[in-house]
Coordinates of C-alpha atoms in Angstrom, one line a residue:
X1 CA 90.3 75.0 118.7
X2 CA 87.2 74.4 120.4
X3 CA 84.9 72.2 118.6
X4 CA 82.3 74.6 116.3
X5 CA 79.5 72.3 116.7
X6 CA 79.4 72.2 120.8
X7 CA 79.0 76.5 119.7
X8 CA 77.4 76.4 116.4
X9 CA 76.9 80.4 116.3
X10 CA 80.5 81.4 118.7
X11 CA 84.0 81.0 117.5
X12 CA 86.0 80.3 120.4
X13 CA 90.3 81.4 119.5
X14 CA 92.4 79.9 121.9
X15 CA 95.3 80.8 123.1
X16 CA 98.1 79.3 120.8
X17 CA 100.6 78.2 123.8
X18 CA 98.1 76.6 126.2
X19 CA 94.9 75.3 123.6
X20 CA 92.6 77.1 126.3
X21 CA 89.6 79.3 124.8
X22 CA 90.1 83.1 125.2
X23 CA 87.5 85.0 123.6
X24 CA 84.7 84.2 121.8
X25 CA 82.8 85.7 118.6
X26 CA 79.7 85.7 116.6
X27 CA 79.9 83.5 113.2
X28 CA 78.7 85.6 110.8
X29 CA 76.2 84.1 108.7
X30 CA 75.0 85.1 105.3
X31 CA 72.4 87.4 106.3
X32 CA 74.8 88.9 109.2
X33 CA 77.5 89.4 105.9
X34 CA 75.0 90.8 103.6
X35 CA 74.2 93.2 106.4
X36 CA 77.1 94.5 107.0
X37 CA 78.1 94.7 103.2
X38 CA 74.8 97.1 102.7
X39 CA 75.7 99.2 105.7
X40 CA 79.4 99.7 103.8
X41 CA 77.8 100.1 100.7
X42 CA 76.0 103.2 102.4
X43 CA 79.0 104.2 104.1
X44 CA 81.3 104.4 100.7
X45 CA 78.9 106.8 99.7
X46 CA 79.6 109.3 101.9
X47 CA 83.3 108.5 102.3
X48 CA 83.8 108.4 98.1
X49 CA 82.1 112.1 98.3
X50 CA 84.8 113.1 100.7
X51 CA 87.8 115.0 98.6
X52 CA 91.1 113.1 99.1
X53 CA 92.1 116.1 101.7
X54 CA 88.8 115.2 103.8
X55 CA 90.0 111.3 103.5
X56 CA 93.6 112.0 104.8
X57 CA 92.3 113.3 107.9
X58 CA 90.4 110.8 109.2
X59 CA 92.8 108.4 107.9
X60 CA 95.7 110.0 109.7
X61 CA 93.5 110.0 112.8
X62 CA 93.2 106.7 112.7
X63 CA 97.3 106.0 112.3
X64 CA 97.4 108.0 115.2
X65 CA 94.7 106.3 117.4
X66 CA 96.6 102.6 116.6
X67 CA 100.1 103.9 116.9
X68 CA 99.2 105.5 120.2
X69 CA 97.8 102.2 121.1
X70 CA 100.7 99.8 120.1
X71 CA 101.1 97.9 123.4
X72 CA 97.8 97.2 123.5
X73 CA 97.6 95.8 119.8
X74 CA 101.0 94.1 120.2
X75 CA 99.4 92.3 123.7
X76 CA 96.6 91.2 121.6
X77 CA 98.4 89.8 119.0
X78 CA 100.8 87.9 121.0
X79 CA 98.0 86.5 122.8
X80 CA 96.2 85.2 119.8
X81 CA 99.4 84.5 117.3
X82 CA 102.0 83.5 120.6
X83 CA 104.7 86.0 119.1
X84 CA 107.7 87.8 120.7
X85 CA 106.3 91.1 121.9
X86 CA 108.8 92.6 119.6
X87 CA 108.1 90.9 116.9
X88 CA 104.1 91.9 117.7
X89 CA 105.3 95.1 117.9
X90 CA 107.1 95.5 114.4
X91 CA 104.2 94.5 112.9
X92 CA 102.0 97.3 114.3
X93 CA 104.9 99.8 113.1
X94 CA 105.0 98.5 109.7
X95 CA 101.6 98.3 109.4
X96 CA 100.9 102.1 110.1
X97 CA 104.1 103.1 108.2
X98 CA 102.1 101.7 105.0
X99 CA 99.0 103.5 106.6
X100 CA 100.7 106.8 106.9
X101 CA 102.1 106.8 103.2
X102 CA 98.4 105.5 101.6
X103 CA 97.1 108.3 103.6
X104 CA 99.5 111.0 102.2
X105 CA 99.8 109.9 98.6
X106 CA 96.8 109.3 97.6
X107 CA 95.5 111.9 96.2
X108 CA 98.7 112.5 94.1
X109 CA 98.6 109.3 92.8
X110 CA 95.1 108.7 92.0
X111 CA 93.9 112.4 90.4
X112 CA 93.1 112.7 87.3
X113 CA 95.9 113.6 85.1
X114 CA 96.0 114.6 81.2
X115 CA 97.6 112.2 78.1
X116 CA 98.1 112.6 74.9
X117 CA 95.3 112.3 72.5
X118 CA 97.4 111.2 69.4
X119 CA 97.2 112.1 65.8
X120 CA 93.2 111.0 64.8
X121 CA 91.8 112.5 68.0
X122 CA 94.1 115.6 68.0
X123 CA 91.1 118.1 68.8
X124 CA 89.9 116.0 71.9
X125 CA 91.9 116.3 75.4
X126 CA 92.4 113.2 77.4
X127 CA 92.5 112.4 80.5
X128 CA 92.3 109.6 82.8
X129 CA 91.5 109.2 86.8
X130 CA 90.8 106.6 89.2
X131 CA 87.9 106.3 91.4
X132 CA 86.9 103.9 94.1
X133 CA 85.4 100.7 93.3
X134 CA 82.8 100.9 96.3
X135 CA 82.9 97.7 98.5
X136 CA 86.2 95.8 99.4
X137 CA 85.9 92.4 100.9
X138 CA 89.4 91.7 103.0
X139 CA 89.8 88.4 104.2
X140 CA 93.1 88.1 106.3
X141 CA 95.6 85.4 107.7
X142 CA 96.6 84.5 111.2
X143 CA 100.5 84.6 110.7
X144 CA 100.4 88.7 110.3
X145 CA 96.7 89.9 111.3
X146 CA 97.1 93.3 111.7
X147 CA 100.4 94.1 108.7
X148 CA 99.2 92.1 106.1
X149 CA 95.2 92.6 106.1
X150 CA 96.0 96.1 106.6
X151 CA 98.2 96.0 103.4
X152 CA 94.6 95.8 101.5
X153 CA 92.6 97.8 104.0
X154 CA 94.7 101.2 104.5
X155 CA 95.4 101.3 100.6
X156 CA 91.5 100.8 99.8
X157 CA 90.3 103.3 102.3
X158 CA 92.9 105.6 100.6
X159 CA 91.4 105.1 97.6
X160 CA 87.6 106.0 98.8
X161 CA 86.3 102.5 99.4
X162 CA 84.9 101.4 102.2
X163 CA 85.8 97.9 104.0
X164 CA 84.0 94.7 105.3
X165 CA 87.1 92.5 106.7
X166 CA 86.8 88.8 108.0
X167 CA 90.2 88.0 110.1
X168 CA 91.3 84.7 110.2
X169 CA 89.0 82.9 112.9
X170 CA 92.6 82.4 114.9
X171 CA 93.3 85.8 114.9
X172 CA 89.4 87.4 115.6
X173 CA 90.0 89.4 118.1
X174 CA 92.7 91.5 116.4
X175 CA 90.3 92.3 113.4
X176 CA 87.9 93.1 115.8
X177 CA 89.7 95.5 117.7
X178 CA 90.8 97.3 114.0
X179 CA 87.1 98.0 113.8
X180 CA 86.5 98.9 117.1
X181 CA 89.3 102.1 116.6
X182 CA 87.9 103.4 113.8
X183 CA 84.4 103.3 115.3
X184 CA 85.3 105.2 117.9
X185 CA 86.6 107.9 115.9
X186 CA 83.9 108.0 113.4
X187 CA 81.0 106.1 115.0
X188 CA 78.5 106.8 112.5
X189 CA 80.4 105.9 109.4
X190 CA 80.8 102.1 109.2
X191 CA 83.3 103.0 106.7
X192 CA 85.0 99.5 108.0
X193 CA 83.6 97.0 109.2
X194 CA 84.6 93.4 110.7
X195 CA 82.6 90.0 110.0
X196 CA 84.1 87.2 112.4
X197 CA 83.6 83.4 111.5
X198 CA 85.1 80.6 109.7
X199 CA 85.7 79.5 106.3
X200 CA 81.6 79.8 105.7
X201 CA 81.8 83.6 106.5
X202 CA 84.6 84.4 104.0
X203 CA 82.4 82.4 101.7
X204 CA 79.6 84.5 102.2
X205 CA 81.9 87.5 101.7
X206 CA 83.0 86.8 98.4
X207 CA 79.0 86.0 97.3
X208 CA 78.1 89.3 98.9
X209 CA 77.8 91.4 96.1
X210 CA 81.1 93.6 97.3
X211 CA 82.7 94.9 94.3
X212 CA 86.6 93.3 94.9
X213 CA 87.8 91.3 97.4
X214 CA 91.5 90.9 98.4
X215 CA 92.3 87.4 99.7
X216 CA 95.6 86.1 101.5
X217 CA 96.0 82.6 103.0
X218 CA 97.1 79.5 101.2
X219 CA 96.9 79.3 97.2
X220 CA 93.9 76.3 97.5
X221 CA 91.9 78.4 99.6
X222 CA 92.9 81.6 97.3
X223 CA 91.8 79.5 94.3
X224 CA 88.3 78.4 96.5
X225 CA 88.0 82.3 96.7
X226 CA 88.6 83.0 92.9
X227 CA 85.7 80.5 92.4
X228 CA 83.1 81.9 94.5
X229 CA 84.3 85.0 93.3
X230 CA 83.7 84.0 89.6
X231 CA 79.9 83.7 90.2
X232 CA 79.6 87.3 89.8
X233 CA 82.4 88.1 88.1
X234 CA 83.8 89.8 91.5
X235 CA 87.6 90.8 90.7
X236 CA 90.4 89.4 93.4
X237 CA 93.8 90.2 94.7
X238 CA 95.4 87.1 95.8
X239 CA 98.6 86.9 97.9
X240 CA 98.9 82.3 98.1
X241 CA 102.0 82.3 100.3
X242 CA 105.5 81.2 98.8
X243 CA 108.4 79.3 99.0
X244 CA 111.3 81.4 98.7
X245 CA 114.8 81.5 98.1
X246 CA 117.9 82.9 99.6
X247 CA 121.0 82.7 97.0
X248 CA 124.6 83.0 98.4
X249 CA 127.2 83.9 96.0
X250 CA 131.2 82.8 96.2
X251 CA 131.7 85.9 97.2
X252 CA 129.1 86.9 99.4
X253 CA 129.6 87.9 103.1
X254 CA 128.7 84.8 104.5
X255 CA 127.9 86.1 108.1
X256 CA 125.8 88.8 106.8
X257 CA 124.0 86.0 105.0
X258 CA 123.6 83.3 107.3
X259 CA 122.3 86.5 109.7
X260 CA 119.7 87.2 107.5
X261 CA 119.0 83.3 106.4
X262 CA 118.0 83.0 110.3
X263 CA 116.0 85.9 110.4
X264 CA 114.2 85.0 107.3
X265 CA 113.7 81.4 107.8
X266 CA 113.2 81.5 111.7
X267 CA 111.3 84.6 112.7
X268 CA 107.7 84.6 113.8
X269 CA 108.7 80.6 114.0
X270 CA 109.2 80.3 109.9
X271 CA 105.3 81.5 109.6
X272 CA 105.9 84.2 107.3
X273 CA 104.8 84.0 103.3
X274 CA 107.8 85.9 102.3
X275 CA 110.0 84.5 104.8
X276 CA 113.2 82.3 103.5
X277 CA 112.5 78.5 103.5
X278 CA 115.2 77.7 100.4
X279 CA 118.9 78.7 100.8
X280 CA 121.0 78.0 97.4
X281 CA 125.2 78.5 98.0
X282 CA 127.4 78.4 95.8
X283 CA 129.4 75.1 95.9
X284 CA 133.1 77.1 97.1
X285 CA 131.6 78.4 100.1
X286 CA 129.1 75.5 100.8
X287 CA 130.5 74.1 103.5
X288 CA 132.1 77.2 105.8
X289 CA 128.7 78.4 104.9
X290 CA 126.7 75.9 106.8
X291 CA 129.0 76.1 109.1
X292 CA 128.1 79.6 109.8
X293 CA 124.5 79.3 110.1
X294 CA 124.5 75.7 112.2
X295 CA 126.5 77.7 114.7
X296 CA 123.8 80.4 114.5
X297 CA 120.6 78.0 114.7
X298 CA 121.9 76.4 118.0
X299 CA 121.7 79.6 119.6
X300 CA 118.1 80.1 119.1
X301 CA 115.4 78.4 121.3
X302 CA 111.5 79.4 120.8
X303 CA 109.8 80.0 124.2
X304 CA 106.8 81.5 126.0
X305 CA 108.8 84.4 127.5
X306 CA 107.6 87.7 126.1
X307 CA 111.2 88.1 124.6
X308 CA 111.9 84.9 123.7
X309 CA 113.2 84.7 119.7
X310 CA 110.2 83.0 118.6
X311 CA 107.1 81.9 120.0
X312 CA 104.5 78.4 119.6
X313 CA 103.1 77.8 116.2
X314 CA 100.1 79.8 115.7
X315 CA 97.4 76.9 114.8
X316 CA 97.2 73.4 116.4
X317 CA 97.8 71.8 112.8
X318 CA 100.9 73.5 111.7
X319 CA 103.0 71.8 113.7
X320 CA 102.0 68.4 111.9
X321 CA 102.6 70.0 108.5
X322 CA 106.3 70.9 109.8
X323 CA 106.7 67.7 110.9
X324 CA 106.0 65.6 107.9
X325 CA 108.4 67.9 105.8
X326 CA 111.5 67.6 108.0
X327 CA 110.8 63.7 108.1
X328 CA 110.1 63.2 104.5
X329 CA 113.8 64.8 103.8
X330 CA 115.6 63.3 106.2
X331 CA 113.9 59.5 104.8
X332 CA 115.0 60.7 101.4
X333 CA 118.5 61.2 102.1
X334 CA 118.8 64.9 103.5
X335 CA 121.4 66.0 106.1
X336 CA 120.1 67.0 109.7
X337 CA 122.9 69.6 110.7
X338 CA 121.0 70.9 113.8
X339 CA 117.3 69.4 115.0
X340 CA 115.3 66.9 112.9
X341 CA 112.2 65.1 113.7
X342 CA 112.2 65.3 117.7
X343 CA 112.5 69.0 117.3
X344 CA 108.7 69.4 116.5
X345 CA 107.2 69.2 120.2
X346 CA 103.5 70.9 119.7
X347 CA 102.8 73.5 120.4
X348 CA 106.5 74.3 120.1
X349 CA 109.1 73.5 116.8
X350 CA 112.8 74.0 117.7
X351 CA 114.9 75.2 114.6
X352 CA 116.0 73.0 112.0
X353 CA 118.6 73.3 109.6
X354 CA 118.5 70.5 106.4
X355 CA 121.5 70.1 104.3
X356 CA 121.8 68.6 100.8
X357 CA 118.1 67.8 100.3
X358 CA 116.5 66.1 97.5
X359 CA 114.9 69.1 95.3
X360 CA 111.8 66.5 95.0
X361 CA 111.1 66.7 98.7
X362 CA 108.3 68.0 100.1
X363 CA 111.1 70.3 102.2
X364 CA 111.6 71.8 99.2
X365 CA 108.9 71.8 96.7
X366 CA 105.8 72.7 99.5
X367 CA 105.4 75.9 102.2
X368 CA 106.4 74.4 105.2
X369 CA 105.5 77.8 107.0
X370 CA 107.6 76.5 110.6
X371 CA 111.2 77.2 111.7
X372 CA 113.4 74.8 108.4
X373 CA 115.8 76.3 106.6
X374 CA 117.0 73.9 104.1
X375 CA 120.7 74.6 102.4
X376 CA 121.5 73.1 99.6
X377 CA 124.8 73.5 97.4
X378 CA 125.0 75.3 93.9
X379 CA 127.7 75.0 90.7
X380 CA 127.1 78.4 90.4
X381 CA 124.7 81.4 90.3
X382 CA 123.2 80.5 86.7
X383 CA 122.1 77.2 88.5
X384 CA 120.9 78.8 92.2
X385 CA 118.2 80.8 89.8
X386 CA 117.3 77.2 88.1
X387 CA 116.4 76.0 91.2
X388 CA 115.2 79.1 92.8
X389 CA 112.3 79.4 89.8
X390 CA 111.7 76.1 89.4
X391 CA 109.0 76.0 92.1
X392 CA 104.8 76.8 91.7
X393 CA 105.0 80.3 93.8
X394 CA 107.0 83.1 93.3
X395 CA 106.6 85.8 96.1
X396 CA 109.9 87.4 97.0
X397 CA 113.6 86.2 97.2
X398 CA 117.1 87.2 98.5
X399 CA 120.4 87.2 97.0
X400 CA 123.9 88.1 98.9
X401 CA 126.9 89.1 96.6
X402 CA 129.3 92.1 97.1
X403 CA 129.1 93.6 93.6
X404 CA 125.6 95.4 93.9
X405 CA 125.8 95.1 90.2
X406 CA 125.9 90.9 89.7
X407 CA 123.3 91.2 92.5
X408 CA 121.1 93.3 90.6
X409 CA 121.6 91.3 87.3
X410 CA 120.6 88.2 89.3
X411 CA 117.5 89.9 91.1
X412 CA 116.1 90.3 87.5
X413 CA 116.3 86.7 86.6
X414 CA 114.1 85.9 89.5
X415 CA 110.7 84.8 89.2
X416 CA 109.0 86.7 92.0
X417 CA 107.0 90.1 93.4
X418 CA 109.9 91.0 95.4
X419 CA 113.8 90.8 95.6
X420 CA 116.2 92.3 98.4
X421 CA 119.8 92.4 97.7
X422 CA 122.2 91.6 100.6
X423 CA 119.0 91.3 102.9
X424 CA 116.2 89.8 103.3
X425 CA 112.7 91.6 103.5
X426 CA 114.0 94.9 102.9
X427 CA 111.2 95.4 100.6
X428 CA 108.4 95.2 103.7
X429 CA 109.5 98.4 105.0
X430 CA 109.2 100.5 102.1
X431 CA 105.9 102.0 101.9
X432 CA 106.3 103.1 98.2
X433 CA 106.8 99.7 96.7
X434 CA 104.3 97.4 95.8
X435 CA 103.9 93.5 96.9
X436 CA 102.8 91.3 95.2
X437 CA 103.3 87.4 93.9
X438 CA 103.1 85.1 90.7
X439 CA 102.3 81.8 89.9
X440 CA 100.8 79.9 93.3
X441 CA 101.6 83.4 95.2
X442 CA 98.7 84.9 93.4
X443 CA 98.4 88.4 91.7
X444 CA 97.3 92.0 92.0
X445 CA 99.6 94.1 94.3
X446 CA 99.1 95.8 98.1
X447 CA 101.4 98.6 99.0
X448 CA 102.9 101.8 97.5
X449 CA 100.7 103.9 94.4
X450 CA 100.4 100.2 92.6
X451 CA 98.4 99.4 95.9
X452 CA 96.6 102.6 95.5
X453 CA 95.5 101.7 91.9
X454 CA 94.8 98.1 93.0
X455 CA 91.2 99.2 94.3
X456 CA 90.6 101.8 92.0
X457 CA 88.7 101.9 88.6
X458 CA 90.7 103.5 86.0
X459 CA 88.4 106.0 84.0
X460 CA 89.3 107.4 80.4
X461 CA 87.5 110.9 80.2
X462 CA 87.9 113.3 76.5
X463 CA 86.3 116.6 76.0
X464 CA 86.0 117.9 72.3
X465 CA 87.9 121.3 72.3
X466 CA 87.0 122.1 68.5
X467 CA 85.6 120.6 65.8
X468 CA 88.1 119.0 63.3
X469 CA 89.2 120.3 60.6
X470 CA 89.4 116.6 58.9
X471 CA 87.0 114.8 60.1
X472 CA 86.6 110.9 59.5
X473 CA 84.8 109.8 63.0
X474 CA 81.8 109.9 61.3
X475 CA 79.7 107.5 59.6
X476 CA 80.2 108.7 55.8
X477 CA 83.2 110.6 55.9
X478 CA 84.1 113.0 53.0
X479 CA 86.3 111.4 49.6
X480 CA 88.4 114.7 50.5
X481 CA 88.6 114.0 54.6
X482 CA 89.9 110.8 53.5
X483 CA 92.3 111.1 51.3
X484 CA 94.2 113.5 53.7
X485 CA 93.6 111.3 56.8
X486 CA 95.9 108.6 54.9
X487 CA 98.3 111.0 53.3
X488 CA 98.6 111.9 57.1
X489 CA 98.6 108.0 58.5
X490 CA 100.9 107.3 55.6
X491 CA 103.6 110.5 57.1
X492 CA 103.4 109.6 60.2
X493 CA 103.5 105.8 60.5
X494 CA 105.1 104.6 57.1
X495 CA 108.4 104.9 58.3
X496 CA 110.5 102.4 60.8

């Protein structure tokens, strides 16, 4: 990237293949931030008064303007990102598929709706509903800029917030064009906004006095976040990356797997959070396994062409951090079935498959977020879920087995956000399920009605419908009122 201080108010992205500046943006300073955070705050206003019918149909307008306009996002995200143009486009498509459903089911999910009021508060009806929190701060990574940000975004306009969103300063011009589209439907109603910059302008963000702000990136920066966030007591949803798992079972469909291990470890050139970086295989299948995949590896070559199977690595440092991780396994002892060090040739990484790698490895115990798959043999399943939980993060995992029941028994013993059975990723698709990670892959959930509920305020309402009959919420209650009140506790609860 150009160098900030020859442009100390203009970020300069560059395009990843060549290192040559494309466009160039404002850095948002703190005044610019708090600016635009005020003109949201007077936005969500208006947009929080709309009903949910009102909000679906300027939401749905807005699917419709980006999906009509796909070619045109997926150019602009190749150009900053260097992905396939199909992979570009699948991003745009899964994005507005998770637009489409917050748009739909949001006011189903987040009405109010009536509970039960219990045995003391039997004359009051309950209820409980959800309403916006106000301000969302969204600050968004480079590897997905328009699915993953718009995770956060589409489910908290949904819910009657409005949006300030900082993009990663790689991927600026995608967040920018975001904004632009909805400006241009509602031009008056900075409903979202964008704030482009560095590192300093998602700072500023999180001291900004918005009321939640929903972070994804690495789990240091998430926990820099958290701690600027803690000033004020801001509330967060953190998504820290992962390092996960694919477990092959003895009697899994091993070219079905080793499909899927290559999708998931090698697509948009291994730079996906949930992608697979960890395959486990059971010891009896071990070796036709790697096989399998080393045959499948070889056939894949990143490139520059618009359909080439992956693309450059996205940021000039990346590289560096792949490189390091296939060298340090390879000194300790590990296996190079296809590629090793030489494959890393900036801004390009050809695919490498590691075999039998020390667990202590960096290869194994850090995101290497490039195109590695490391394969390591098993005893058995019992022990692929050791080693699949004994890591820091815990975003999603895979498992392949034949017997959907074994598989389903084993997806509950992992410790993740996400599991797909005899796939990988088929969670991303689904609109109505959440995502989410633990540990180092953070907390709070995007997607489907936990997404919806994720920037919403839960509020308990009760409205007295008579006046008891026994009444002890008072501050002298009767002897009489008593006495009944624990001949009732004593019915009701004194027994298993």
């Amino acid at each position: 990237m150009t160098s900030l201080a020859e442009h100390p108010r203009r970020l300069h992205v560059v395009d990843p293949m060549t290192g040559e500046p494309r466009t160039a943006h404002d850095i948002a300073d703190e005044a610019a931030v708090h600016a635009a955070v005020q003109q949201a705050r007077d936005a969500a206003g208006w947009w929080a008064g709309l009903d949910a019918r009102q909000r679906r149909r300027h939401l749905l307008a807005y699917k419709a303007l980006v999906a009509s306009r796909i070619d045109e996002l997926a150019a602009l995200i190749r150009s900053e990102t260097g992905k396939s143009v199909a992979g570009a486009q699948l991003e745009v498509m899964l994005a507005v598929e998770h637009l489409d459903w917050a748009a739909r089911h949001a006011r189903r999910v987040l009405r109010r709706r009536s509970v039960s009021s219990g045995m003391l508060a039997f004359n009051q009806a309950s209820s409980v509903e959800y309403v916006p929190y106000g301000v969302i701060g969204v600050i968004g990574p480079w590897n997905y800029p328009v699915y993953t940000p718009m995770g956060a975004i589409s489910h908290a306009l949904a819910a009657g917030n409005a949006v300030v969103f900082k993009p990663s300063e790689f991927t600026s011009g995608v967040g920018v064009w975001l904004a632009q589209r909805w400006s241009e439907l509602l031009p008056d109603r900075p409903v979202l906004q964008v704030v482009t910059g560095d590192g300093t302008t998602g700072a500023a963000l999180c001291r900004a006095s918005v009321d939640k702000i929903a972070f994804t990136g690495s789990a240091a920066t998430g926990r820099a976040v958290m701690a600027a966030c803690a000033e004020r007591l801001t509330p967060v949803v953190i998504e820290g990356g992962g390092k996960d798992a694919l477990i092959v079972t003895a009697d899994a469909d091993l070219d079905a797997a080793a499909q899927a291990a290559v999708f998931g470890g090698l697509g948009n050139a291994g730079q996906t959070c949930a992608g697979v970086e960890r395959v486990y295989v059971e010891q009896a299948v071990y070796e036709p396994f790697v096989a399998k995949l080393a045959e499948l590896v070889r056939q894949v070559r990143p490139g520059a062409e618009p359909d080439a199977p992956y693309g450059p690595m996205s940021t000039p440092a990346q590289p560096g951090i792949v490189l390091s991780h296939v060298t340090d396994a390879i000194d300790r002892g590990a296996r190079a079935v296809v590629g090793d060090a030489s494959s890393v040739r900036p801004p390009f990484v050809e695919p490498v498959l590691l075999a039998d790698v020390p667990e202590d490895s960096t290869a194994v115990t850090d995101e290497t977020f490039g195109p590695v798959l490391v394969v390591n043999p098993v005893a058995d399943a019992d022990e692929a879920l050791r080693r699949t939980n004994a890591t820091s993060y815990g975003l999603s995992g895979s498992i392949f087995t034949r017997h959907r029941r074994h598989g389903l028994a084993l997806a509950a013993r992992v410790r993740a956000g996400a599991v797909s059975v005899n796939s990988v990723l088929g969670y991303a698709g689904v609109p109505s399920l959440p995502f989410g990670g633990v540990g180092d892959s953070g907390f709070g959930r995007v997607h489907g009605a936990d997404g919806l509920r994720e920037f919403s305020r839960p509020r308990s309402v009760t409205w007295q419908r008579f006046r008891a009959p026994i009444d002890v919420m008072t501050l002298q209650p009767t002897a009489h009122a008593m006495r009944l009140s624990r001949a009732m506790f004593k019915w009701r609860h004194g027994r298993p």
